[in-house]
Amino acid sequence: MKTQVAIIGAGPAGLLLAHCLKAEGIDCVVLERQTAPYVLSRIRAGVLEEVTVGLMERLGLDARMKAEGLPHDGFNLADGERLIRIDIKALTGRQVMVYGQTQLTRDLMEAAGPRGLEVVYAAADVALHDIESDAPWVSYTSGGIRQRLDARFIIGCDGFHGPSRKAIPASVARSFERVYPFGWLGILADVPPCNHELIYANHDRGFALASQRSAARSRYYIDVPVTEKVEDWSDERIWDELSVRLGPEAASHITRGPSIEKSIAPLRSFVFEPMRHGSLLLCGDAAHIVPPTGAKGLNLAASDVHYAAGALLAFFRRNDADAIPGYSEKALARVWKAERFSWSLTRLMHRFPEDGAFERRMQIAELDYIASSEAAQRAIAENYVGLPV
Ligand code: APR
Ligand code: PHB
């Protein structure tokens, strides 16, 4: 089989890119290791920046997001008793959209067939070949038969564990990593949210986040040591902990209910450089991971797709080969700023085992400063709403 662009991975990054290319008349084939239902069973964050919303709008795939998504004008940082509201609308003139990543992936998936996108699910043993040449190719097994897909470019959208990043020789690559000593225990429940906007809390007992999916579905998190087992956390124990950590005002509005999903996700910061080597470009989690504090993961995947689609468009439609080499530097400039924001919000809102009384006072002083300074709030707001692409 032959195509212009071979995309590995049908998560949000791969599907978004495939739709962007298809809309411009560029041929592509997407190879996904899992089945479609498996991809949709993964529950991820749910706050979309304008860059992500804008991509869905331009693709004409925003109908359900506009109908069911919740535009938010602000969010809160909680420090013990008090809520510090960050008014992103007043400070930046912009909003974020609360809409689950699973929903967005479903929208992209459902439109794939009608728009003639070729997505091969259950593609096993995907391997990349000749990425340093102008004629790279991918081998994979589908229906028990070994296949070959020739392309002009390969785009690795295969997440943190996929084969694409590993195809770039170690001699030209560098990675940067920070693994955190805690994970987020998340609970999804069909109960009304405790607050109309998100609350990120730093309590003496640890971090908590109150988020939502709709007026009738809530998403909550608490941080726990990475060694913790989800079986040790009954729903009641999680609700009790949330009620303490989110502070008395939010706690008085918590509606308890049975969990429909419960899991612990580790926290990691990771960046791989470069994001292009020869005819291979990386997008999304294949190249970088952020801790979920600030919900930048999907939005970074969307901004990578924006840059990658622009470079590929220049190549195929305007015979301009110069944009491809610039992809890595352009994407990484935005990636590093989002890494910095996610890391600093994580640092501010969590208790680290190595922290002593001094570090705790530093957190309290910083939160107090944020509460009293519009300049500090503006800096947080412009990062939270998303830096320009
Ligand atoms: N062959 C083919 N596909 C693969 C392979 C492989 N060997 N390995 C992984 N994949 C697929 C995965 O099954 C998954 O569907 O690549 C896809 C990667 O999707 P995500 O992990 O969702 O990553 P990405 O599309 O970059 O999305 C980034 O979504 O996953 C969240 O936290 C992430 O919010 C971030 C955003
Ligand atoms: C979520 O709703 O799952 C969510 C929201 C904000 C975050 C992380 C996760 O920062």
PDB file of C-alpha atoms in Angstrom, residues 95-389:
ATOM      1  CA  GLN A  95     -12.392  30.836  27.959  1.00  0.00           C
ATOM      2  CA  VAL A  96     -11.635  27.137  28.254  1.00  0.00           C
ATOM      3  CA  MET A  97     -14.034  24.358  27.283  1.00  0.00           C
ATOM      4  CA  VAL A  98     -14.704  21.535  29.728  1.00  0.00           C
ATOM      5  CA  TYR A  99     -15.286  18.517  27.458  1.00  0.00           C
ATOM      6  CA  GLY A 100     -13.930  15.010  28.065  1.00  0.00           C
ATOM      7  CA  GLN A 101     -11.071  13.811  25.919  1.00  0.00           C
ATOM      8  CA  THR A 102     -12.943  10.538  25.432  1.00  0.00           C
ATOM      9  CA  GLN A 103     -15.824  12.527  23.891  1.00  0.00           C
ATOM     10  CA  LEU A 104     -13.461  14.396  21.591  1.00  0.00           C
ATOM     11  CA  THR A 105     -11.841  11.127  20.484  1.00  0.00           C
ATOM     12  CA  ARG A 106     -15.300   9.687  19.806  1.00  0.00           C
ATOM     13  CA  ASP A 107     -16.214  12.718  17.647  1.00  0.00           C
ATOM     14  CA  LEU A 108     -13.024  12.249  15.608  1.00  0.00           C
ATOM     15  CA  MET A 109     -13.564   8.491  15.347  1.00  0.00           C
ATOM     16  CA  GLU A 110     -17.208   8.730  14.250  1.00  0.00           C
ATOM     17  CA  ALA A 111     -16.355  11.215  11.501  1.00  0.00           C
ATOM     18  CA  ALA A 112     -13.509   9.038  10.159  1.00  0.00           C
ATOM     19  CA  GLY A 113     -15.697   6.673   8.103  1.00  0.00           C
ATOM     20  CA  PRO A 114     -17.985   9.322   6.567  1.00  0.00           C
ATOM     21  CA  ARG A 115     -14.948  11.433   5.611  1.00  0.00           C
ATOM     22  CA  GLY A 116     -13.135   8.518   4.013  1.00  0.00           C
ATOM     23  CA  LEU A 117     -10.260   8.318   6.497  1.00  0.00           C
ATOM     24  CA  GLU A 118      -8.449   5.024   6.395  1.00  0.00           C
ATOM     25  CA  VAL A 119      -7.820   3.797   9.951  1.00  0.00           C
ATOM     26  CA  VAL A 120      -6.479   0.272  10.452  1.00  0.00           C
ATOM     27  CA  TYR A 121      -7.324  -0.880  13.998  1.00  0.00           C
ATOM     28  CA  ALA A 122      -5.676  -3.915  15.642  1.00  0.00           C
ATOM     29  CA  ALA A 123      -2.486  -3.348  13.589  1.00  0.00           C
ATOM     30  CA  ALA A 124       0.156  -5.467  15.337  1.00  0.00           C
ATOM     31  CA  ASP A 125       3.982  -5.265  15.360  1.00  0.00           C
ATOM     32  CA  VAL A 126       4.179  -1.826  13.765  1.00  0.00           C
ATOM     33  CA  ALA A 127       7.796  -1.082  12.793  1.00  0.00           C
ATOM     34  CA  LEU A 128       9.354   1.980  11.121  1.00  0.00           C
ATOM     35  CA  HIS A 129      11.916   1.673   8.290  1.00  0.00           C
ATOM     36  CA  ASP A 130      14.249   4.015   6.354  1.00  0.00           C
ATOM     37  CA  ILE A 131      13.167   7.131   8.281  1.00  0.00           C
ATOM     38  CA  GLU A 132      16.362   8.940   7.218  1.00  0.00           C
ATOM     39  CA  SER A 133      15.383   8.563   3.531  1.00  0.00           C
ATOM     40  CA  ASP A 134      12.714  10.281   1.399  1.00  0.00           C
ATOM     41  CA  ALA A 135      10.892   6.953   1.105  1.00  0.00           C
ATOM     42  CA  PRO A 136      10.207   5.704   4.629  1.00  0.00           C
ATOM     43  CA  TRP A 137       7.841   2.780   5.189  1.00  0.00           C
ATOM     44  CA  VAL A 138       5.987   1.014   7.940  1.00  0.00           C
ATOM     45  CA  SER A 139       5.482  -2.720   8.352  1.00  0.00           C
ATOM     46  CA  TYR A 140       2.634  -4.176  10.417  1.00  0.00           C
ATOM     47  CA  THR A 141       0.435  -7.221  10.754  1.00  0.00           C
ATOM     48  CA  SER A 142      -3.279  -6.989  10.035  1.00  0.00           C
ATOM     49  CA  GLY A 143      -5.637  -9.976   9.965  1.00  0.00           C
ATOM     50  CA  GLY A 144      -2.626 -12.249  10.432  1.00  0.00           C
ATOM     51  CA  ILE A 145      -0.916 -10.963   7.271  1.00  0.00           C
ATOM     52  CA  ARG A 146       2.287  -8.908   7.229  1.00  0.00           C
ATOM     53  CA  GLN A 147       1.734  -5.619   5.367  1.00  0.00           C
ATOM     54  CA  ARG A 148       3.866  -2.807   4.005  1.00  0.00           C
ATOM     55  CA  LEU A 149       2.821   0.868   3.903  1.00  0.00           C
ATOM     56  CA  ASP A 150       5.048   3.215   1.867  1.00  0.00           C
ATOM     57  CA  ALA A 151       4.830   6.956   2.506  1.00  0.00           C
ATOM     58  CA  ARG A 152       6.693  10.255   2.062  1.00  0.00           C
ATOM     59  CA  PHE A 153       6.444  10.978   5.801  1.00  0.00           C
ATOM     60  CA  ILE A 154       5.716   8.974   8.946  1.00  0.00           C
ATOM     61  CA  ILE A 155       4.079  10.776  11.853  1.00  0.00           C
ATOM     62  CA  GLY A 156       4.505   9.112  15.236  1.00  0.00           C
ATOM     63  CA  CYS A 157       1.314   9.777  17.235  1.00  0.00           C
ATOM     64  CA  ASP A 158       1.685   6.539  19.186  1.00  0.00           C
ATOM     65  CA  GLY A 159       1.842   7.858  22.733  1.00  0.00           C
ATOM     66  CA  PHE A 160       4.539   7.416  25.355  1.00  0.00           C
ATOM     67  CA  HIS A 161       5.019   3.661  24.829  1.00  0.00           C
ATOM     68  CA  GLY A 162       4.854   3.515  21.013  1.00  0.00           C
ATOM     69  CA  PRO A 163       7.723   2.569  18.655  1.00  0.00           C
ATOM     70  CA  SER A 164       8.136   5.912  16.812  1.00  0.00           C
ATOM     71  CA  ARG A 165      10.257   7.811  19.324  1.00  0.00           C
ATOM     72  CA  LYS A 166      12.524   4.762  19.704  1.00  0.00           C
ATOM     73  CA  ALA A 167      13.216   4.797  15.948  1.00  0.00           C
ATOM     74  CA  ILE A 168      15.190   8.048  16.326  1.00  0.00           C
ATOM     75  CA  PRO A 169      18.863   7.158  16.920  1.00  0.00           C
ATOM     76  CA  ALA A 170      20.117   7.798  20.455  1.00  0.00           C
ATOM     77  CA  SER A 171      23.120   9.607  18.958  1.00  0.00           C
ATOM     78  CA  VAL A 172      20.925  12.551  17.846  1.00  0.00           C
ATOM     79  CA  ALA A 173      18.371  12.469  20.677  1.00  0.00           C
ATOM     80  CA  ARG A 174      18.074  13.786  24.203  1.00  0.00           C
ATOM     81  CA  SER A 175      15.331  13.245  26.728  1.00  0.00           C
ATOM     82  CA  PHE A 176      14.460  15.119  29.901  1.00  0.00           C
ATOM     83  CA  GLU A 177      12.404  13.539  32.622  1.00  0.00           C
ATOM     84  CA  ARG A 178      10.979  14.076  36.081  1.00  0.00           C
ATOM     85  CA  VAL A 179       8.975  11.314  37.736  1.00  0.00           C
ATOM     86  CA  TYR A 180       6.830  12.436  40.678  1.00  0.00           C
ATOM     87  CA  PRO A 181       6.518  10.420  43.892  1.00  0.00           C
ATOM     88  CA  PHE A 182       2.712  10.465  43.824  1.00  0.00           C
ATOM     89  CA  GLY A 183      -0.126   9.598  41.465  1.00  0.00           C
ATOM     90  CA  TRP A 184      -3.657  10.889  40.993  1.00  0.00           C
ATOM     91  CA  LEU A 185      -6.464   8.654  42.170  1.00  0.00           C
ATOM     92  CA  GLY A 186      -9.429   9.613  39.980  1.00  0.00           C
ATOM     93  CA  ILE A 187     -13.107   8.898  40.462  1.00  0.00           C
ATOM     94  CA  LEU A 188     -15.904   9.430  37.935  1.00  0.00           C
ATOM     95  CA  ALA A 189     -19.469   9.479  39.275  1.00  0.00           C
ATOM     96  CA  ASP A 190     -22.927  10.408  38.057  1.00  0.00           C
ATOM     97  CA  VAL A 191     -23.493  13.138  40.610  1.00  0.00           C
ATOM     98  CA  PRO A 192     -23.747  16.934  40.153  1.00  0.00           C
ATOM     99  CA  PRO A 193     -20.410  18.794  40.529  1.00  0.00           C
ATOM    100  CA  CYS A 194     -19.754  20.461  43.908  1.00  0.00           C
ATOM    101  CA  ASN A 195     -18.875  23.766  42.234  1.00  0.00           C
ATOM    102  CA  HIS A 196     -19.668  25.369  38.877  1.00  0.00           C
ATOM    103  CA  GLU A 197     -15.926  25.793  38.177  1.00  0.00           C
ATOM    104  CA  LEU A 198     -12.895  23.569  38.786  1.00  0.00           C
ATOM    105  CA  ILE A 199     -11.131  23.653  42.171  1.00  0.00           C
ATOM    106  CA  TYR A 200      -7.453  22.671  42.560  1.00  0.00           C
ATOM    107  CA  ALA A 201      -6.759  22.342  46.308  1.00  0.00           C
ATOM    108  CA  ASN A 202      -3.540  22.191  48.301  1.00  0.00           C
ATOM    109  CA  HIS A 203      -4.504  20.976  51.761  1.00  0.00           C
ATOM    110  CA  ASP A 204      -2.268  19.801  54.613  1.00  0.00           C
ATOM    111  CA  ARG A 205      -3.457  16.276  53.802  1.00  0.00           C
ATOM    112  CA  GLY A 206      -2.567  16.626  50.117  1.00  0.00           C
ATOM    113  CA  PHE A 207      -3.864  17.664  46.713  1.00  0.00           C
ATOM    114  CA  ALA A 208      -7.457  17.428  45.468  1.00  0.00           C
ATOM    115  CA  LEU A 209      -9.181  18.444  42.236  1.00  0.00           C
ATOM    116  CA  ALA A 210     -12.911  18.878  41.684  1.00  0.00           C
ATOM    117  CA  SER A 211     -13.706  18.675  37.961  1.00  0.00           C
ATOM    118  CA  GLN A 212     -16.748  17.770  35.917  1.00  0.00           C
ATOM    119  CA  ARG A 213     -18.020  16.336  32.662  1.00  0.00           C
ATOM    120  CA  SER A 214     -21.592  17.701  32.723  1.00  0.00           C
ATOM    121  CA  ALA A 215     -24.212  19.058  35.136  1.00  0.00           C
ATOM    122  CA  ALA A 216     -24.823  15.448  36.186  1.00  0.00           C
ATOM    123  CA  ARG A 217     -21.345  13.876  36.016  1.00  0.00           C
ATOM    124  CA  SER A 218     -18.360  14.744  38.208  1.00  0.00           C
ATOM    125  CA  ARG A 219     -14.674  13.907  38.014  1.00  0.00           C
ATOM    126  CA  TYR A 220     -12.584  14.175  41.183  1.00  0.00           C
ATOM    127  CA  TYR A 221      -8.946  13.421  41.998  1.00  0.00           C
ATOM    128  CA  ILE A 222      -6.742  13.187  45.090  1.00  0.00           C
ATOM    129  CA  ASP A 223      -3.023  12.577  45.117  1.00  0.00           C
ATOM    130  CA  VAL A 224      -1.748   9.371  46.729  1.00  0.00           C
ATOM    131  CA  PRO A 225       1.731   7.831  47.054  1.00  0.00           C
ATOM    132  CA  VAL A 226       2.639   5.872  43.885  1.00  0.00           C
ATOM    133  CA  THR A 227       2.782   2.714  45.995  1.00  0.00           C
ATOM    134  CA  GLU A 228      -0.933   2.940  46.830  1.00  0.00           C
ATOM    135  CA  LYS A 229      -3.380   0.336  45.436  1.00  0.00           C
ATOM    136  CA  VAL A 230      -6.760   1.354  44.061  1.00  0.00           C
ATOM    137  CA  GLU A 231      -8.406  -1.648  45.829  1.00  0.00           C
ATOM    138  CA  ASP A 232      -7.550  -0.003  49.160  1.00  0.00           C
ATOM    139  CA  TRP A 233      -9.657   3.017  48.286  1.00  0.00           C
ATOM    140  CA  SER A 234     -13.369   2.416  48.751  1.00  0.00           C
ATOM    141  CA  ASP A 235     -15.657   5.084  47.280  1.00  0.00           C
ATOM    142  CA  GLU A 236     -16.500   6.252  50.828  1.00  0.00           C
ATOM    143  CA  ARG A 237     -12.841   6.668  51.708  1.00  0.00           C
ATOM    144  CA  ILE A 238     -12.302   8.831  48.592  1.00  0.00           C
ATOM    145  CA  TRP A 239     -15.378  10.974  49.289  1.00  0.00           C
ATOM    146  CA  ASP A 240     -14.224  11.455  52.897  1.00  0.00           C
ATOM    147  CA  GLU A 241     -10.782  12.546  51.762  1.00  0.00           C
ATOM    148  CA  LEU A 242     -12.181  14.910  49.101  1.00  0.00           C
ATOM    149  CA  SER A 243     -14.480  16.484  51.685  1.00  0.00           C
ATOM    150  CA  VAL A 244     -11.510  17.362  53.872  1.00  0.00           C
ATOM    151  CA  ARG A 245      -9.046  18.440  51.175  1.00  0.00           C
ATOM    152  CA  LEU A 246     -11.413  20.604  49.103  1.00  0.00           C
ATOM    153  CA  GLY A 247     -12.293  22.724  52.145  1.00  0.00           C
ATOM    154  CA  PRO A 248     -15.570  23.206  54.043  1.00  0.00           C
ATOM    155  CA  GLU A 249     -17.425  25.334  51.477  1.00  0.00           C
ATOM    156  CA  ALA A 250     -16.922  22.890  48.562  1.00  0.00           C
ATOM    157  CA  ALA A 251     -17.414  19.907  50.890  1.00  0.00           C
ATOM    158  CA  SER A 252     -20.851  21.161  51.862  1.00  0.00           C
ATOM    159  CA  HIS A 253     -21.876  20.864  48.183  1.00  0.00           C
ATOM    160  CA  ILE A 254     -20.380  17.447  47.423  1.00  0.00           C
ATOM    161  CA  THR A 255     -22.962  14.867  46.353  1.00  0.00           C
ATOM    162  CA  ARG A 256     -21.658  11.359  46.953  1.00  0.00           C
ATOM    163  CA  GLY A 257     -22.446   8.472  44.621  1.00  0.00           C
ATOM    164  CA  PRO A 258     -21.034   5.183  43.377  1.00  0.00           C
ATOM    165  CA  SER A 259     -17.910   5.438  41.189  1.00  0.00           C
ATOM    166  CA  ILE A 260     -18.276   4.436  37.535  1.00  0.00           C
ATOM    167  CA  GLU A 261     -14.503   4.558  37.062  1.00  0.00           C
ATOM    168  CA  LYS A 262     -11.667   4.584  39.547  1.00  0.00           C
ATOM    169  CA  SER A 263      -7.932   4.437  38.765  1.00  0.00           C
ATOM    170  CA  ILE A 264      -4.511   5.722  39.798  1.00  0.00           C
ATOM    171  CA  ALA A 265      -2.404   7.535  37.171  1.00  0.00           C
ATOM    172  CA  PRO A 266       1.292   8.232  37.760  1.00  0.00           C
ATOM    173  CA  LEU A 267       2.614  11.772  37.239  1.00  0.00           C
ATOM    174  CA  ARG A 268       5.517  12.437  34.916  1.00  0.00           C
ATOM    175  CA  SER A 269       7.170  15.333  33.095  1.00  0.00           C
ATOM    176  CA  PHE A 270       9.024  14.222  29.958  1.00  0.00           C
ATOM    177  CA  VAL A 271      10.368  15.893  26.801  1.00  0.00           C
ATOM    178  CA  PHE A 272      12.138  14.222  23.896  1.00  0.00           C
ATOM    179  CA  GLU A 273      14.267  16.245  21.479  1.00  0.00           C
ATOM    180  CA  PRO A 274      14.213  16.521  18.500  1.00  0.00           C
ATOM    181  CA  MET A 275      10.578  16.065  17.474  1.00  0.00           C
ATOM    182  CA  ARG A 276      11.666  15.394  13.875  1.00  0.00           C
ATOM    183  CA  HIS A 277      14.352  13.197  12.413  1.00  0.00           C
ATOM    184  CA  GLY A 278      14.552  12.715   8.646  1.00  0.00           C
ATOM    185  CA  SER A 279      11.083  11.855   7.405  1.00  0.00           C
ATOM    186  CA  LEU A 280       9.672  11.093  10.871  1.00  0.00           C
ATOM    187  CA  LEU A 281       7.765  13.711  12.912  1.00  0.00           C
ATOM    188  CA  LEU A 282       6.500  13.078  16.467  1.00  0.00           C
ATOM    189  CA  CYS A 283       3.237  14.548  17.829  1.00  0.00           C
ATOM    190  CA  GLY A 284       1.642  14.393  21.295  1.00  0.00           C
ATOM    191  CA  ASP A 285       2.560  11.953  24.053  1.00  0.00           C
ATOM    192  CA  ALA A 286       5.051  10.222  21.716  1.00  0.00           C
ATOM    193  CA  ALA A 287       7.328  13.235  22.309  1.00  0.00           C
ATOM    194  CA  HIS A 288       6.278  14.668  25.663  1.00  0.00           C
ATOM    195  CA  ILE A 289       4.314  14.014  28.834  1.00  0.00           C
ATOM    196  CA  VAL A 290       3.032  16.578  31.320  1.00  0.00           C
ATOM    197  CA  PRO A 291       1.574  15.921  34.768  1.00  0.00           C
ATOM    198  CA  PRO A 292      -2.221  16.445  34.569  1.00  0.00           C
ATOM    199  CA  THR A 293      -2.164  19.576  36.753  1.00  0.00           C
ATOM    200  CA  GLY A 294      -3.408  22.199  34.285  1.00  0.00           C
ATOM    201  CA  ALA A 295      -4.726  19.639  31.748  1.00  0.00           C
ATOM    202  CA  LYS A 296      -2.157  20.410  29.058  1.00  0.00           C
ATOM    203  CA  GLY A 297      -1.649  16.882  27.609  1.00  0.00           C
ATOM    204  CA  LEU A 298      -4.323  16.857  24.920  1.00  0.00           C
ATOM    205  CA  ASN A 299      -3.894  20.558  24.192  1.00  0.00           C
ATOM    206  CA  LEU A 300      -0.189  20.094  23.503  1.00  0.00           C
ATOM    207  CA  ALA A 301      -1.026  17.213  21.177  1.00  0.00           C
ATOM    208  CA  ALA A 302      -3.401  19.594  19.359  1.00  0.00           C
ATOM    209  CA  SER A 303      -0.775  22.332  19.008  1.00  0.00           C
ATOM    210  CA  ASP A 304       1.766  19.798  17.685  1.00  0.00           C
ATOM    211  CA  VAL A 305      -0.847  18.723  15.124  1.00  0.00           C
ATOM    212  CA  HIS A 306      -1.391  22.370  14.174  1.00  0.00           C
ATOM    213  CA  TYR A 307       2.339  22.830  13.464  1.00  0.00           C
ATOM    214  CA  ALA A 308       2.770  19.420  11.786  1.00  0.00           C
ATOM    215  CA  ALA A 309      -0.276  19.893   9.535  1.00  0.00           C
ATOM    216  CA  GLY A 310       1.030  23.347   8.546  1.00  0.00           C
ATOM    217  CA  ALA A 311       4.456  21.940   7.626  1.00  0.00           C
ATOM    218  CA  LEU A 312       2.970  19.022   5.665  1.00  0.00           C
ATOM    219  CA  LEU A 313       0.573  21.354   3.872  1.00  0.00           C
ATOM    220  CA  ALA A 314       3.473  23.587   2.843  1.00  0.00           C
ATOM    221  CA  PHE A 315       5.340  20.519   1.576  1.00  0.00           C
ATOM    222  CA  PHE A 316       2.561  18.869  -0.410  1.00  0.00           C
ATOM    223  CA  ARG A 317       0.499  21.839  -1.572  1.00  0.00           C
ATOM    224  CA  ARG A 318       3.082  24.598  -2.011  1.00  0.00           C
ATOM    225  CA  ASN A 319       6.179  22.560  -2.836  1.00  0.00           C
ATOM    226  CA  ASP A 320       7.843  24.250   0.124  1.00  0.00           C
ATOM    227  CA  ALA A 321      10.152  21.761   1.832  1.00  0.00           C
ATOM    228  CA  ASP A 322      11.586  24.315   4.285  1.00  0.00           C
ATOM    229  CA  ALA A 323       8.765  24.059   6.852  1.00  0.00           C
ATOM    230  CA  ILE A 324       9.470  20.403   7.709  1.00  0.00           C
ATOM    231  CA  PRO A 325      12.933  20.969   9.243  1.00  0.00           C
ATOM    232  CA  GLY A 326      11.507  23.833  11.348  1.00  0.00           C
ATOM    233  CA  TYR A 327       8.749  21.679  12.895  1.00  0.00           C
ATOM    234  CA  SER A 328      10.714  20.428  15.880  1.00  0.00           C
ATOM    235  CA  GLU A 329      11.941  23.814  17.057  1.00  0.00           C
ATOM    236  CA  LYS A 330       8.521  25.438  16.621  1.00  0.00           C
ATOM    237  CA  ALA A 331       6.656  22.692  18.466  1.00  0.00           C
ATOM    238  CA  LEU A 332       9.236  22.405  21.250  1.00  0.00           C
ATOM    239  CA  ALA A 333       9.109  26.130  22.038  1.00  0.00           C
ATOM    240  CA  ARG A 334       5.447  25.739  23.024  1.00  0.00           C
ATOM    241  CA  VAL A 335       5.969  22.312  24.609  1.00  0.00           C
ATOM    242  CA  TRP A 336       8.604  23.611  27.021  1.00  0.00           C
ATOM    243  CA  LYS A 337       6.393  26.491  28.170  1.00  0.00           C
ATOM    244  CA  ALA A 338       3.510  24.107  28.862  1.00  0.00           C
ATOM    245  CA  GLU A 339       5.943  21.760  30.651  1.00  0.00           C
ATOM    246  CA  ARG A 340       7.042  24.678  32.814  1.00  0.00           C
ATOM    247  CA  PHE A 341       3.466  25.643  33.685  1.00  0.00           C
ATOM    248  CA  SER A 342       2.359  22.061  34.444  1.00  0.00           C
ATOM    249  CA  TRP A 343       5.441  21.472  36.572  1.00  0.00           C
ATOM    250  CA  SER A 344       5.089  24.746  38.494  1.00  0.00           C
ATOM    251  CA  LEU A 345       1.367  24.189  39.176  1.00  0.00           C
ATOM    252  CA  THR A 346       2.196  20.642  40.312  1.00  0.00           C
ATOM    253  CA  ARG A 347       4.965  22.008  42.563  1.00  0.00           C
ATOM    254  CA  LEU A 348       2.640  24.625  44.027  1.00  0.00           C
ATOM    255  CA  MET A 349      -0.337  22.355  44.696  1.00  0.00           C
ATOM    256  CA  HIS A 350       1.218  19.066  45.940  1.00  0.00           C
ATOM    257  CA  ARG A 351       3.118  18.002  49.052  1.00  0.00           C
ATOM    258  CA  PHE A 352       6.459  16.446  48.120  1.00  0.00           C
ATOM    259  CA  PRO A 353       7.911  13.872  50.535  1.00  0.00           C
ATOM    260  CA  GLU A 354      11.226  15.743  50.640  1.00  0.00           C
ATOM    261  CA  ASP A 355       9.541  19.039  51.557  1.00  0.00           C
ATOM    262  CA  GLY A 356      10.044  20.437  55.015  1.00  0.00           C
ATOM    263  CA  ALA A 357       8.380  23.269  56.905  1.00  0.00           C
ATOM    264  CA  PHE A 358      10.218  25.856  54.798  1.00  0.00           C
ATOM    265  CA  GLU A 359       8.903  24.523  51.469  1.00  0.00           C
ATOM    266  CA  ARG A 360       5.381  24.397  52.923  1.00  0.00           C
ATOM    267  CA  ARG A 361       5.649  28.051  53.936  1.00  0.00           C
ATOM    268  CA  MET A 362       6.876  28.863  50.420  1.00  0.00           C
ATOM    269  CA  GLN A 363       3.723  27.288  48.975  1.00  0.00           C
ATOM    270  CA  ILE A 364       1.519  29.192  51.396  1.00  0.00           C
ATOM    271  CA  ALA A 365       3.331  32.453  50.637  1.00  0.00           C
ATOM    272  CA  GLU A 366       2.991  31.896  46.884  1.00  0.00           C
ATOM    273  CA  LEU A 367      -0.721  31.140  47.144  1.00  0.00           C
ATOM    274  CA  ASP A 368      -1.135  34.240  49.316  1.00  0.00           C
ATOM    275  CA  TYR A 369       0.740  36.297  46.720  1.00  0.00           C
ATOM    276  CA  ILE A 370      -1.456  34.933  43.929  1.00  0.00           C
ATOM    277  CA  ALA A 371      -4.566  35.773  45.964  1.00  0.00           C
ATOM    278  CA  SER A 372      -3.448  39.398  46.294  1.00  0.00           C
ATOM    279  CA  SER A 373      -1.816  40.103  42.914  1.00  0.00           C
ATOM    280  CA  GLU A 374      -3.615  40.602  39.632  1.00  0.00           C
ATOM    281  CA  ALA A 375      -0.279  40.292  37.810  1.00  0.00           C
ATOM    282  CA  ALA A 376       0.271  36.829  39.305  1.00  0.00           C
ATOM    283  CA  GLN A 377      -3.293  35.808  38.457  1.00  0.00           C
ATOM    284  CA  ARG A 378      -2.879  37.039  34.882  1.00  0.00           C
ATOM    285  CA  ALA A 379       0.280  34.957  34.422  1.00  0.00           C
ATOM    286  CA  ILE A 380      -1.565  31.849  35.603  1.00  0.00           C
ATOM    287  CA  ALA A 381      -4.646  32.668  33.517  1.00  0.00           C
ATOM    288  CA  GLU A 382      -2.751  33.159  30.245  1.00  0.00           C
ATOM    289  CA  ASN A 383      -0.965  29.835  30.685  1.00  0.00           C
ATOM    290  CA  TYR A 384      -4.100  27.975  31.753  1.00  0.00           C
ATOM    291  CA  VAL A 385      -6.141  29.272  28.815  1.00  0.00           C
ATOM    292  CA  GLY A 386      -3.275  28.328  26.487  1.00  0.00           C
ATOM    293  CA  LEU A 387      -0.331  30.242  25.027  1.00  0.00           C
ATOM    294  CA  PRO A 388      -0.633  31.335  21.387  1.00  0.00           C
ATOM    295  CA  VAL A 389       0.372  28.919  18.613  1.00  0.00           C
TER     296      VAL A 389
END
